[in-house]
PDB file of C-alpha atoms in Angstrom:
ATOM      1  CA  UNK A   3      88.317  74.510 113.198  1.00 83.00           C
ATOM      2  CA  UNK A   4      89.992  76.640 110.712  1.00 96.00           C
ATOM      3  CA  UNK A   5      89.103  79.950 108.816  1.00 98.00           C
ATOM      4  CA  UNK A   6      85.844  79.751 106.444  1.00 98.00           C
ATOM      5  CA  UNK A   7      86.250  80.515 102.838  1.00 98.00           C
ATOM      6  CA  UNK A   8      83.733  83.115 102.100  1.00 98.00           C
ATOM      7  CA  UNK A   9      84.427  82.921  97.958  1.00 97.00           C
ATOM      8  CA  UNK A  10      87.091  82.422  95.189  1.00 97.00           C
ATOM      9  CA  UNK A  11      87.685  84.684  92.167  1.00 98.00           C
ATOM     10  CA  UNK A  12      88.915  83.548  89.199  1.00 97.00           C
ATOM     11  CA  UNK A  13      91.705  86.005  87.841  1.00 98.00           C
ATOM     12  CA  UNK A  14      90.389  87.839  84.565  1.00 97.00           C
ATOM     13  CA  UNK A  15      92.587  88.269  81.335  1.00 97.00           C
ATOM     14  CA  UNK A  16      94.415  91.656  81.253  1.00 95.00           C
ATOM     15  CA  UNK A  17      96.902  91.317  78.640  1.00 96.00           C
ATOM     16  CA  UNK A  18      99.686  93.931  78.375  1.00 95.00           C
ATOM     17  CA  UNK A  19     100.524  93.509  74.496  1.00 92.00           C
ATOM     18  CA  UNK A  20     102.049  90.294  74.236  1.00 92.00           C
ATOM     19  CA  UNK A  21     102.606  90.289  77.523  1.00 96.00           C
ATOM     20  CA  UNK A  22      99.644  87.177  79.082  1.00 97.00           C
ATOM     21  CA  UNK A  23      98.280  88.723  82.544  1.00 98.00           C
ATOM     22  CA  UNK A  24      96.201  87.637  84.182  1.00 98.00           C
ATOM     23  CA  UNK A  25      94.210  89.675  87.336  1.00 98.00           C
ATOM     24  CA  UNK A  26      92.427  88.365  90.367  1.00 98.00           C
ATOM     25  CA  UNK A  27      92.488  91.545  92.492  1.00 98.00           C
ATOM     26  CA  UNK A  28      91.063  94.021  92.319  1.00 97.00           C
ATOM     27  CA  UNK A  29      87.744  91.934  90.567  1.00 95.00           C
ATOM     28  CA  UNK A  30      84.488  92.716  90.164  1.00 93.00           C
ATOM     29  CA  UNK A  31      83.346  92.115  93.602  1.00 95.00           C
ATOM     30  CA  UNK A  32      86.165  92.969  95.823  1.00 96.00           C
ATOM     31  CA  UNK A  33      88.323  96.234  95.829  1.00 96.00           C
ATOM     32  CA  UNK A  34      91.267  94.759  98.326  1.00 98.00           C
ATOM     33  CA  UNK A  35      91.892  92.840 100.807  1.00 98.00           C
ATOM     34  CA  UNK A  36      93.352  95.296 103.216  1.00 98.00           C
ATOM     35  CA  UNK A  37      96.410  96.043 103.080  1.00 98.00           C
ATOM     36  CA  UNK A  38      96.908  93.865  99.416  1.00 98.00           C
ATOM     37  CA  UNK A  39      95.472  95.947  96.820  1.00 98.00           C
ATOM     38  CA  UNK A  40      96.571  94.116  93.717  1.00 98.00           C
ATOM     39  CA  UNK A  41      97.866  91.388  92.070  1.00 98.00           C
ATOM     40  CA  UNK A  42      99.107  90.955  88.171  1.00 98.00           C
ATOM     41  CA  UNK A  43      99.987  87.011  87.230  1.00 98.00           C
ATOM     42  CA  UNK A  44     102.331  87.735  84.055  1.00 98.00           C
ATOM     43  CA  UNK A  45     102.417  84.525  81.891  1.00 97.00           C
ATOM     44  CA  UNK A  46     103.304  81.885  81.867  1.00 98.00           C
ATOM     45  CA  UNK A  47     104.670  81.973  78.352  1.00 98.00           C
ATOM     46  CA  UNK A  48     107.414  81.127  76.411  1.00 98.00           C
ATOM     47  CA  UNK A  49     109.131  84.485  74.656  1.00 97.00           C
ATOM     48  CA  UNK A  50     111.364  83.344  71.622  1.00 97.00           C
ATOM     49  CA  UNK A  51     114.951  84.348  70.990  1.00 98.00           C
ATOM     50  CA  UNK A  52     115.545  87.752  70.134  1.00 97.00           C
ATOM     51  CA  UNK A  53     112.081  89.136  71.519  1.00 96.00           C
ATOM     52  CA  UNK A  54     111.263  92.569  73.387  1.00 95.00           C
ATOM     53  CA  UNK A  55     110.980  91.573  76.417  1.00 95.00           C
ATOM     54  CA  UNK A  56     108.930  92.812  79.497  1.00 96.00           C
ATOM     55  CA  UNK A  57     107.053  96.557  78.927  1.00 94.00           C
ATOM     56  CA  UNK A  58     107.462  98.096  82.037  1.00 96.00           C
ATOM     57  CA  UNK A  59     109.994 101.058  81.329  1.00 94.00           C
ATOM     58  CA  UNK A  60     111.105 103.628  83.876  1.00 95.00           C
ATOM     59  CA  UNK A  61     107.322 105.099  85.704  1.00 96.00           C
ATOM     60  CA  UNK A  62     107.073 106.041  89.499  1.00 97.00           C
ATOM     61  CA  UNK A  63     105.368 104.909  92.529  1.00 98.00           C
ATOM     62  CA  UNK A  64     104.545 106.279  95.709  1.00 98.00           C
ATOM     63  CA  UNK A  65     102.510 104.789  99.178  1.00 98.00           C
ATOM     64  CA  UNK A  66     102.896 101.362  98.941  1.00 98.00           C
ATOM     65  CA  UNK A  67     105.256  98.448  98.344  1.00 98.00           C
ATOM     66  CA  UNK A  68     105.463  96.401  95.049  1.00 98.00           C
ATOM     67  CA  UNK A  69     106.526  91.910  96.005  1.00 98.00           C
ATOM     68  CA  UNK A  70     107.456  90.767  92.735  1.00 98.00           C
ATOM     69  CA  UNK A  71     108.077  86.941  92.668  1.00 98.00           C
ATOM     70  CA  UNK A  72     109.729  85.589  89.609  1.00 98.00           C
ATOM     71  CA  UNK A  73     108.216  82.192  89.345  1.00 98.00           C
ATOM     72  CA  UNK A  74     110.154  81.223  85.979  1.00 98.00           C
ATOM     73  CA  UNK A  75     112.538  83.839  83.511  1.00 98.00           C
ATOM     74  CA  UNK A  76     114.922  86.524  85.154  1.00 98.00           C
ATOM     75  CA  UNK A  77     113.701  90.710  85.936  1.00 98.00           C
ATOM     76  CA  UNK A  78     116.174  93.366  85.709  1.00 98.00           C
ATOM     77  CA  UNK A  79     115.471  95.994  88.412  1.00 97.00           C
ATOM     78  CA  UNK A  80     117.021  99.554  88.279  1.00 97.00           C
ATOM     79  CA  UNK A  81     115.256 102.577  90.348  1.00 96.00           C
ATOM     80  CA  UNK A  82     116.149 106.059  91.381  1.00 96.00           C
ATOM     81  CA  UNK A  83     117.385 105.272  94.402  1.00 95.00           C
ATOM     82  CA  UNK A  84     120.260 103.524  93.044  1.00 95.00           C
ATOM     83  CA  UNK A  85     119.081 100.332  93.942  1.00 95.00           C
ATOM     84  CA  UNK A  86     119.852  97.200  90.593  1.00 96.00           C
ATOM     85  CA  UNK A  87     119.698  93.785  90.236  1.00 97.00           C
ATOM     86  CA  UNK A  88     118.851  91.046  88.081  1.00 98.00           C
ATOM     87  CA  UNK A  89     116.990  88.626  89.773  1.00 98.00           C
ATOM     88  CA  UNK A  90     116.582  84.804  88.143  1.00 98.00           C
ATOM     89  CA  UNK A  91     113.681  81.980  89.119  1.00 98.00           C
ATOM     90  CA  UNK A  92     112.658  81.816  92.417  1.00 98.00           C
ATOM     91  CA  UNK A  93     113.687  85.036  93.857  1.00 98.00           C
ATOM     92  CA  UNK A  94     112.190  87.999  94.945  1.00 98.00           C
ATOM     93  CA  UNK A  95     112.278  91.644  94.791  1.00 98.00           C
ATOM     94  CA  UNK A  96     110.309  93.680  96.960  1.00 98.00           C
ATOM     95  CA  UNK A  97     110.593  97.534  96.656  1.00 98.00           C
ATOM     96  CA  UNK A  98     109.162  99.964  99.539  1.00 98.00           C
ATOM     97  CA  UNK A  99     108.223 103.280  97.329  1.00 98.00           C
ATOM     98  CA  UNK A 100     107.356 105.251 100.262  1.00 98.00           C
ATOM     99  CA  UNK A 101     107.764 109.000  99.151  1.00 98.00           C
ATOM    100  CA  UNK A 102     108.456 108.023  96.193  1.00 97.00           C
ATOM    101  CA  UNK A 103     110.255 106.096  93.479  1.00 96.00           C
ATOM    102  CA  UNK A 104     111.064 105.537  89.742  1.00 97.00           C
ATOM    103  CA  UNK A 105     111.743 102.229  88.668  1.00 96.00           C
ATOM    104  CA  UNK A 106     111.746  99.551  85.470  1.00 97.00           C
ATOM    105  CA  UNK A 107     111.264  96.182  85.598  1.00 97.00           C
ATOM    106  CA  UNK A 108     112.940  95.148  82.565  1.00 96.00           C
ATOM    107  CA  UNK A 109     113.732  91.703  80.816  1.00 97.00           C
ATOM    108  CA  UNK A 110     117.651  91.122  80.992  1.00 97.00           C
ATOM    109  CA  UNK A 111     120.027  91.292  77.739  1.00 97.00           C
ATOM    110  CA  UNK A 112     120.883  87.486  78.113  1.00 97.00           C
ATOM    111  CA  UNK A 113     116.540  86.948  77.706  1.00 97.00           C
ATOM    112  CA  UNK A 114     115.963  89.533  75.471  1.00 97.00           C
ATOM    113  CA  UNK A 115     118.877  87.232  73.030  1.00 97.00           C
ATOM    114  CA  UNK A 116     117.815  83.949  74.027  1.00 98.00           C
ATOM    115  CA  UNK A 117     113.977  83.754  75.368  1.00 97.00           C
ATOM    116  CA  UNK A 118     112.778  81.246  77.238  1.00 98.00           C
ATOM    117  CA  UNK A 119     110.025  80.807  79.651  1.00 98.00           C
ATOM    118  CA  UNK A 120     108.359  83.577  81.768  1.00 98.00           C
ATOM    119  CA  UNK A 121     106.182  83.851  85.127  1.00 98.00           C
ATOM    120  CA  UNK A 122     105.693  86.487  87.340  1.00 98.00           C
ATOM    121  CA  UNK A 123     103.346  87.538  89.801  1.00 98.00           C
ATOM    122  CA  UNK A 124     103.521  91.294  91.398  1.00 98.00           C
ATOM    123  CA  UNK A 125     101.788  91.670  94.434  1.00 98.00           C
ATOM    124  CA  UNK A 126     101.059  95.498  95.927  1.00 98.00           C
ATOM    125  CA  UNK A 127     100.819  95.760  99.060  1.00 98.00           C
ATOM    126  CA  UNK A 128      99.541  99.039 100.917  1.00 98.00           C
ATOM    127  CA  UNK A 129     101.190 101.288 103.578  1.00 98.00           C
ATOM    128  CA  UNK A 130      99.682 102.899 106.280  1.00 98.00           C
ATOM    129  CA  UNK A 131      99.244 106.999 106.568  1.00 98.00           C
ATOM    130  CA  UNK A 132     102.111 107.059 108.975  1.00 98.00           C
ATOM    131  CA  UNK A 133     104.342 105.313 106.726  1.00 98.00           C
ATOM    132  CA  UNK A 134     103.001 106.635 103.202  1.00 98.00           C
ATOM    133  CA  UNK A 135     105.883 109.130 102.976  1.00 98.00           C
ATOM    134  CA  UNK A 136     108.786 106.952 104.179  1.00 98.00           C
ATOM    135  CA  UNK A 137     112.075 106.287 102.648  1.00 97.00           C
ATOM    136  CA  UNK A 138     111.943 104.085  99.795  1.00 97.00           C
ATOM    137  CA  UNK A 139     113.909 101.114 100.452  1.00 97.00           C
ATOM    138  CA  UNK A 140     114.764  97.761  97.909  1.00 98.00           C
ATOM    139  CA  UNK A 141     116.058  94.284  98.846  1.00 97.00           C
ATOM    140  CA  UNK A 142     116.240  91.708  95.619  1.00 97.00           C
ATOM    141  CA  UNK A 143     116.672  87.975  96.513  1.00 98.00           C
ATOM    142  CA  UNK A 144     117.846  85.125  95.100  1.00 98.00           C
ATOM    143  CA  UNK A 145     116.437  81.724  95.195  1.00 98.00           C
ATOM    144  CA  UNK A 146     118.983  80.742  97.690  1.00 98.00           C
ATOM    145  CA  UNK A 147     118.552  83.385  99.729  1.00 98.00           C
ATOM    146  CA  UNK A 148     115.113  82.108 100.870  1.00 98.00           C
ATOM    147  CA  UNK A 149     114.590  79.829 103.561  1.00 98.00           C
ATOM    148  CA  UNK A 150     113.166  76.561 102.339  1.00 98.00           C
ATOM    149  CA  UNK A 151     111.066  74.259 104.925  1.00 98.00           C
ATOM    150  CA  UNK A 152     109.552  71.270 104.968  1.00 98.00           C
ATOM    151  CA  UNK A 153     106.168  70.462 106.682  1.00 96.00           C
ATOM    152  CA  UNK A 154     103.468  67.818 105.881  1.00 95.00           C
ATOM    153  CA  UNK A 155     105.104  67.081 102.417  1.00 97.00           C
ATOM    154  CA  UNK A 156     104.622  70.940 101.630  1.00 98.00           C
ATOM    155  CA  UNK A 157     107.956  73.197 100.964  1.00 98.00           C
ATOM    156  CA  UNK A 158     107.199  76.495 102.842  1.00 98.00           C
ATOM    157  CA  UNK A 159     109.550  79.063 100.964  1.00 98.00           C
ATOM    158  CA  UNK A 160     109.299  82.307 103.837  1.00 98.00           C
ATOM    159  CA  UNK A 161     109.782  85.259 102.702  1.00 98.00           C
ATOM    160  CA  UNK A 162     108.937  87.709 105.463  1.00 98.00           C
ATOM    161  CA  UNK A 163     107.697  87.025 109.167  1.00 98.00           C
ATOM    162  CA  UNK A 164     108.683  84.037 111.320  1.00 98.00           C
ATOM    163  CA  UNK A 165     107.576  80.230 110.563  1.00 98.00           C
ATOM    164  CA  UNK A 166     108.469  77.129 112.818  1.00 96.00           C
ATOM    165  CA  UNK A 167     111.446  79.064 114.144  1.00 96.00           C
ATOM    166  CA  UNK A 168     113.055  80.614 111.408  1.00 97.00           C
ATOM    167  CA  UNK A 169     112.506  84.348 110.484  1.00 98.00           C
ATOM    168  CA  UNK A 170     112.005  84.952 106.175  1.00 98.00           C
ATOM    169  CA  UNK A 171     115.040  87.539 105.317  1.00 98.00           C
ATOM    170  CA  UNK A 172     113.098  90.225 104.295  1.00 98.00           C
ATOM    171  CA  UNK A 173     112.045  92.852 107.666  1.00 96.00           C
ATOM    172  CA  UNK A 174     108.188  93.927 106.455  1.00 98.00           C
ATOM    173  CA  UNK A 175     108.086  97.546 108.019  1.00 98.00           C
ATOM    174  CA  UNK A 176     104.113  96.425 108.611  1.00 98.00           C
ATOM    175  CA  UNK A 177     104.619  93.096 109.446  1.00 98.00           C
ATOM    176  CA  UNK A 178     103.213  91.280 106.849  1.00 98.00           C
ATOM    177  CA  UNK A 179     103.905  87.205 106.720  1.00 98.00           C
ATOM    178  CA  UNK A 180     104.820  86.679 103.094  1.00 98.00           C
ATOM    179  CA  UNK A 181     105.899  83.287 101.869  1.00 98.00           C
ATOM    180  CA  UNK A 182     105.343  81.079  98.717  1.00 98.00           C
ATOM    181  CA  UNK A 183     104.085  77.237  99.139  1.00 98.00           C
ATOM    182  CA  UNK A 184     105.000  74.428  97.156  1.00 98.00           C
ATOM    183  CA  UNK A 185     102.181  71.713  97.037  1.00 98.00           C
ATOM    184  CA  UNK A 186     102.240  68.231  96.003  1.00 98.00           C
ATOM    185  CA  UNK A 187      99.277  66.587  94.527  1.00 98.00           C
ATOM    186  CA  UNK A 188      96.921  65.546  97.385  1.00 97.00           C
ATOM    187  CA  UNK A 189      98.843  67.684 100.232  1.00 98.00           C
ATOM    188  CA  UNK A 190      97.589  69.323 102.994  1.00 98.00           C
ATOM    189  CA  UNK A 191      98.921  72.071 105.563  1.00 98.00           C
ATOM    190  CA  UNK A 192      97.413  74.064 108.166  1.00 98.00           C
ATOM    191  CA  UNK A 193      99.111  77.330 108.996  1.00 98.00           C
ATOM    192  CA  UNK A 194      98.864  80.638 111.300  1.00 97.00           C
ATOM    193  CA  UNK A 195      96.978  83.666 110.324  1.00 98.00           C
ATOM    194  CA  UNK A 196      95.960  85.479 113.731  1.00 98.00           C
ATOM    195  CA  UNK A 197      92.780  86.739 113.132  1.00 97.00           C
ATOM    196  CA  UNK A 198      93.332  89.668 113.797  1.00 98.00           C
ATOM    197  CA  UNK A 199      94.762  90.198 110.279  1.00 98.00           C
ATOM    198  CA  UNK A 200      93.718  89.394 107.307  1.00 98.00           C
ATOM    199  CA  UNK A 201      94.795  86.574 104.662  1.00 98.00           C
ATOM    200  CA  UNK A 202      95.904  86.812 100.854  1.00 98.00           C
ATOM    201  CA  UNK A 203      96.118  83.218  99.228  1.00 98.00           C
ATOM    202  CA  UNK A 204      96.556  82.967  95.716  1.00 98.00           C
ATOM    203  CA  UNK A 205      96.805  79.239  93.616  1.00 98.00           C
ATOM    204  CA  UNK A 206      99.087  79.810  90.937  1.00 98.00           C
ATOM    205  CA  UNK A 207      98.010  77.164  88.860  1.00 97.00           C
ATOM    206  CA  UNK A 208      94.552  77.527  88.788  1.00 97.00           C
ATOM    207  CA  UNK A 209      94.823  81.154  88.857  1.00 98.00           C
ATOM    208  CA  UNK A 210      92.079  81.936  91.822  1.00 97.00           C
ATOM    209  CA  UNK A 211      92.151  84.265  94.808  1.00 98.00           C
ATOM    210  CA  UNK A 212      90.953  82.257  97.718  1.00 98.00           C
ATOM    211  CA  UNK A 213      88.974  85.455 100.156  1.00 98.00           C
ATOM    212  CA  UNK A 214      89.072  83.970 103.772  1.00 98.00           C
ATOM    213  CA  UNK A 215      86.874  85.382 106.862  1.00 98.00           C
ATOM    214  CA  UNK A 216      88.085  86.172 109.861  1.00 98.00           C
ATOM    215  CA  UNK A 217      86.960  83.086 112.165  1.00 98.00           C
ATOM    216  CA  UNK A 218      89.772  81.136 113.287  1.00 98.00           C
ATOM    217  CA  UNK A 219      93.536  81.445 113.900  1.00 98.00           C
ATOM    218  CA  UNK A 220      94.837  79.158 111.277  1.00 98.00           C
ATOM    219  CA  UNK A 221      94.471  78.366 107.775  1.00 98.00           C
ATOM    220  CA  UNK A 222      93.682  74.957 106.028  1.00 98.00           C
ATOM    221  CA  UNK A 223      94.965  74.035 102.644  1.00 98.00           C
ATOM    222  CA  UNK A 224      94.673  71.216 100.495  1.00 97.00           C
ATOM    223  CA  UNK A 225      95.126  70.664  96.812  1.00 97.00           C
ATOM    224  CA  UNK A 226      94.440  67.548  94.602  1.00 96.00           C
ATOM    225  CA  UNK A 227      96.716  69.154  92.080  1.00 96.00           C
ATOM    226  CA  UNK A 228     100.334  69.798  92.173  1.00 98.00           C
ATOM    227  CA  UNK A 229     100.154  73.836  92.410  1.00 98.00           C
ATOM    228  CA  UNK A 230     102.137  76.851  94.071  1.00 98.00           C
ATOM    229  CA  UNK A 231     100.756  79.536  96.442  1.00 98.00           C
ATOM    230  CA  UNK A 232     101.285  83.010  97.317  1.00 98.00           C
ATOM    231  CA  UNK A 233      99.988  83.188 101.314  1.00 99.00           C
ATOM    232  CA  UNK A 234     100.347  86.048 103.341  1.00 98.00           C
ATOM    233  CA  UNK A 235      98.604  88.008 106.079  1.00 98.00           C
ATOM    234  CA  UNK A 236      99.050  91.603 107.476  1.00 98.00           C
ATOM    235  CA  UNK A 237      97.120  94.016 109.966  1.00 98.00           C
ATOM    236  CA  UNK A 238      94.239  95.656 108.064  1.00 98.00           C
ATOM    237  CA  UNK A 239      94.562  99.482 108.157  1.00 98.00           C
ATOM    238  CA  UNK A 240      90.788 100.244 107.953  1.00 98.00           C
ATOM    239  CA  UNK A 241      92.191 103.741 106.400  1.00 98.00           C
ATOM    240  CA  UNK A 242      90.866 105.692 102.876  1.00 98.00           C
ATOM    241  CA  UNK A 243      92.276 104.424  99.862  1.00 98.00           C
ATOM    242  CA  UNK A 244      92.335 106.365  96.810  1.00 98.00           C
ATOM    243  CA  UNK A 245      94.771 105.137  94.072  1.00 97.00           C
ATOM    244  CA  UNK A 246      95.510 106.536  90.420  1.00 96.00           C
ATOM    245  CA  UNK A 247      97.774 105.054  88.264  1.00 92.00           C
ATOM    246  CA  UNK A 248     101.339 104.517  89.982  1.00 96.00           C
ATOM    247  CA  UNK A 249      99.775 106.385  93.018  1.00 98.00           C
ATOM    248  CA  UNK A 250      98.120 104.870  96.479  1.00 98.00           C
ATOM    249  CA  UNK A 251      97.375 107.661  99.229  1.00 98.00           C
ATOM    250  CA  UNK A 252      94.489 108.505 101.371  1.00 98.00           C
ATOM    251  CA  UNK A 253      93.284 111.488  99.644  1.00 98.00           C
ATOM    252  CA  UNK A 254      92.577 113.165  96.277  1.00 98.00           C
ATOM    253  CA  UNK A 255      95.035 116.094  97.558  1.00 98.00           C
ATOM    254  CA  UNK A 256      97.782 113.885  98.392  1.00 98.00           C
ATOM    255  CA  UNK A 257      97.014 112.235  94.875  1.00 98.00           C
ATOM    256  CA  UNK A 258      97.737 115.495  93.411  1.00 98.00           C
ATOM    257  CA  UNK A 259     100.432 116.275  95.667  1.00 98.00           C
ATOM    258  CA  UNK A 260     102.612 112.956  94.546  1.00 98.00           C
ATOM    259  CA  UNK A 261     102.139 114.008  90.248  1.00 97.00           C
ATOM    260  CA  UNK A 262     103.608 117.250  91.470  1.00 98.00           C
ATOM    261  CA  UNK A 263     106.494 116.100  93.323  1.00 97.00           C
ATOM    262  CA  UNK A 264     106.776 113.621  90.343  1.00 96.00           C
ATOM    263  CA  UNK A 265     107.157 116.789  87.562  1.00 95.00           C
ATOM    264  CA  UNK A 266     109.070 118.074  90.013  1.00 96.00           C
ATOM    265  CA  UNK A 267     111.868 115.924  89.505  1.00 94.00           C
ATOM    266  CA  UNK A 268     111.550 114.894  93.349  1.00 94.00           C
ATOM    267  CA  UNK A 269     111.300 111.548  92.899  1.00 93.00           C
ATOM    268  CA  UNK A 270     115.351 111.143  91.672  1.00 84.00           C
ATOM    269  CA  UNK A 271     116.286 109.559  87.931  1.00 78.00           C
TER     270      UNK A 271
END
């Protein structure tokens, strides 16, 4: 017995410019999955030497965290917390914007001269009322940094939360399990997912959101194509959402509020 999968959405083209994106959440049918509100799938393209790189110049955020995962390329992060790093293939960055931030995501000088190829998903991931105006905090990893293991053939790369004894490097303030899986053509793994939460499982390669119920304790996958997937799982909230733009809060007022502050200078430079 495992969880039931109730449907899968095909990710819809969004390009930014030349920038390919692709977007399975929100879709047409489905708003969240509480707490993961969004995902972009930038790429995967090859940029040629001397082009312009990655669009997203300084803008702010505030009530949520952004999990960027750099599948192939390199990001440059800089914020207004003085938080900056340049993180290369395989890592991960993952920005708490709390109270509120402003960052870029920016391709590197060494890319922007010499190309290559790109892939990038960014995953947002909401925070709770109580946590909505906490400090903003950044940790950027490197490949290495990320605990690799092994189990039925499939490379479990954790991120956050604990798997087979070892603890991802990254402390989720929520406690969301975040971790990227590398599967071989014809694998199969079954993992946690307490049902109590709820589950975010994305197949990179095919580019589909898989939307799990909440029936079982564990998770079966199985692919008949060599692919990658973003898995994770987190305590709904079961609180109002209302987003706008670079904003996620739980009311129009604090929606206001946050463009404010922003003006205001208050979110740093």
């Amino acid at each position: 017995m495992s969880r039931t999968v109730l449907t899968r959405y095909r990710a819809v083209s969004d390009d930014i410019g030349d920038l390919r994106t692709q977007r399975p959440l929100p879709n047409h049918e489905l708003e969240q999955i509480d707490p993961f509100l969004f995902l972009n799938h930038h790429g995967p393209q090859v940029y040629p030497p001397d082009n312009r790189g990655l669009p997203f110049g300084p803008h702010p955020h505030r009530g949520f965290e952004t999990v960027t995962f750099i599948l192939e390329g390199s990001l440059a992060h800089r914020d207004s917390g003085g938080h900056e790093s340049v993180i290369h293939a395989g890592g991960v960055q993952w920005m708490t914007a709390g109270r509120g931030l402003e960052h870029a995501e920016l391709s590197p000088e060494e890319f922007l001269r010499d190309g290559g190829p790109l892939e990038i998903l960014q995953l947002w991931v909401n925070l709770p009322a109580r946590l909505k105006m906490t400090e903003p905090r950044y940790q950027g990893l490197q490949r290495d940094a990320i605990p690799s293991i092994v189990r039925d053939g499939v490379t479990v790369n954790l991120i956050s939360g604990t798997f087979d004894g070892q603890r991802g490097p990254i402390e989720s303030i929520t406690g969301v399990f975040m971790c990227t899986l590398q599967m071989p053509a014809g694998s199969r793994i079954t993992l946690d997912a307490p049902r109590a939460h709820n589950v975010f499982c994305y197949d990179v390669r095919e580019m589909y959101l898989v939307h799990f119920d909440n029936d079982d304790d564990t998770v079966d996958l199985e692919t008949d194509r060599e692919t990658t997937i973003l898995f994770g799982h987190a305590q709904p909230y079961r609180e109002p959402v209302v987003a706008h733009g670079p904003f996620v809060m739980n009311t129009r007022a604090e929606i206001m509020q946050a463009f404010r502050d922003y003006q205001l200078g208050l979110f740093g430079t």
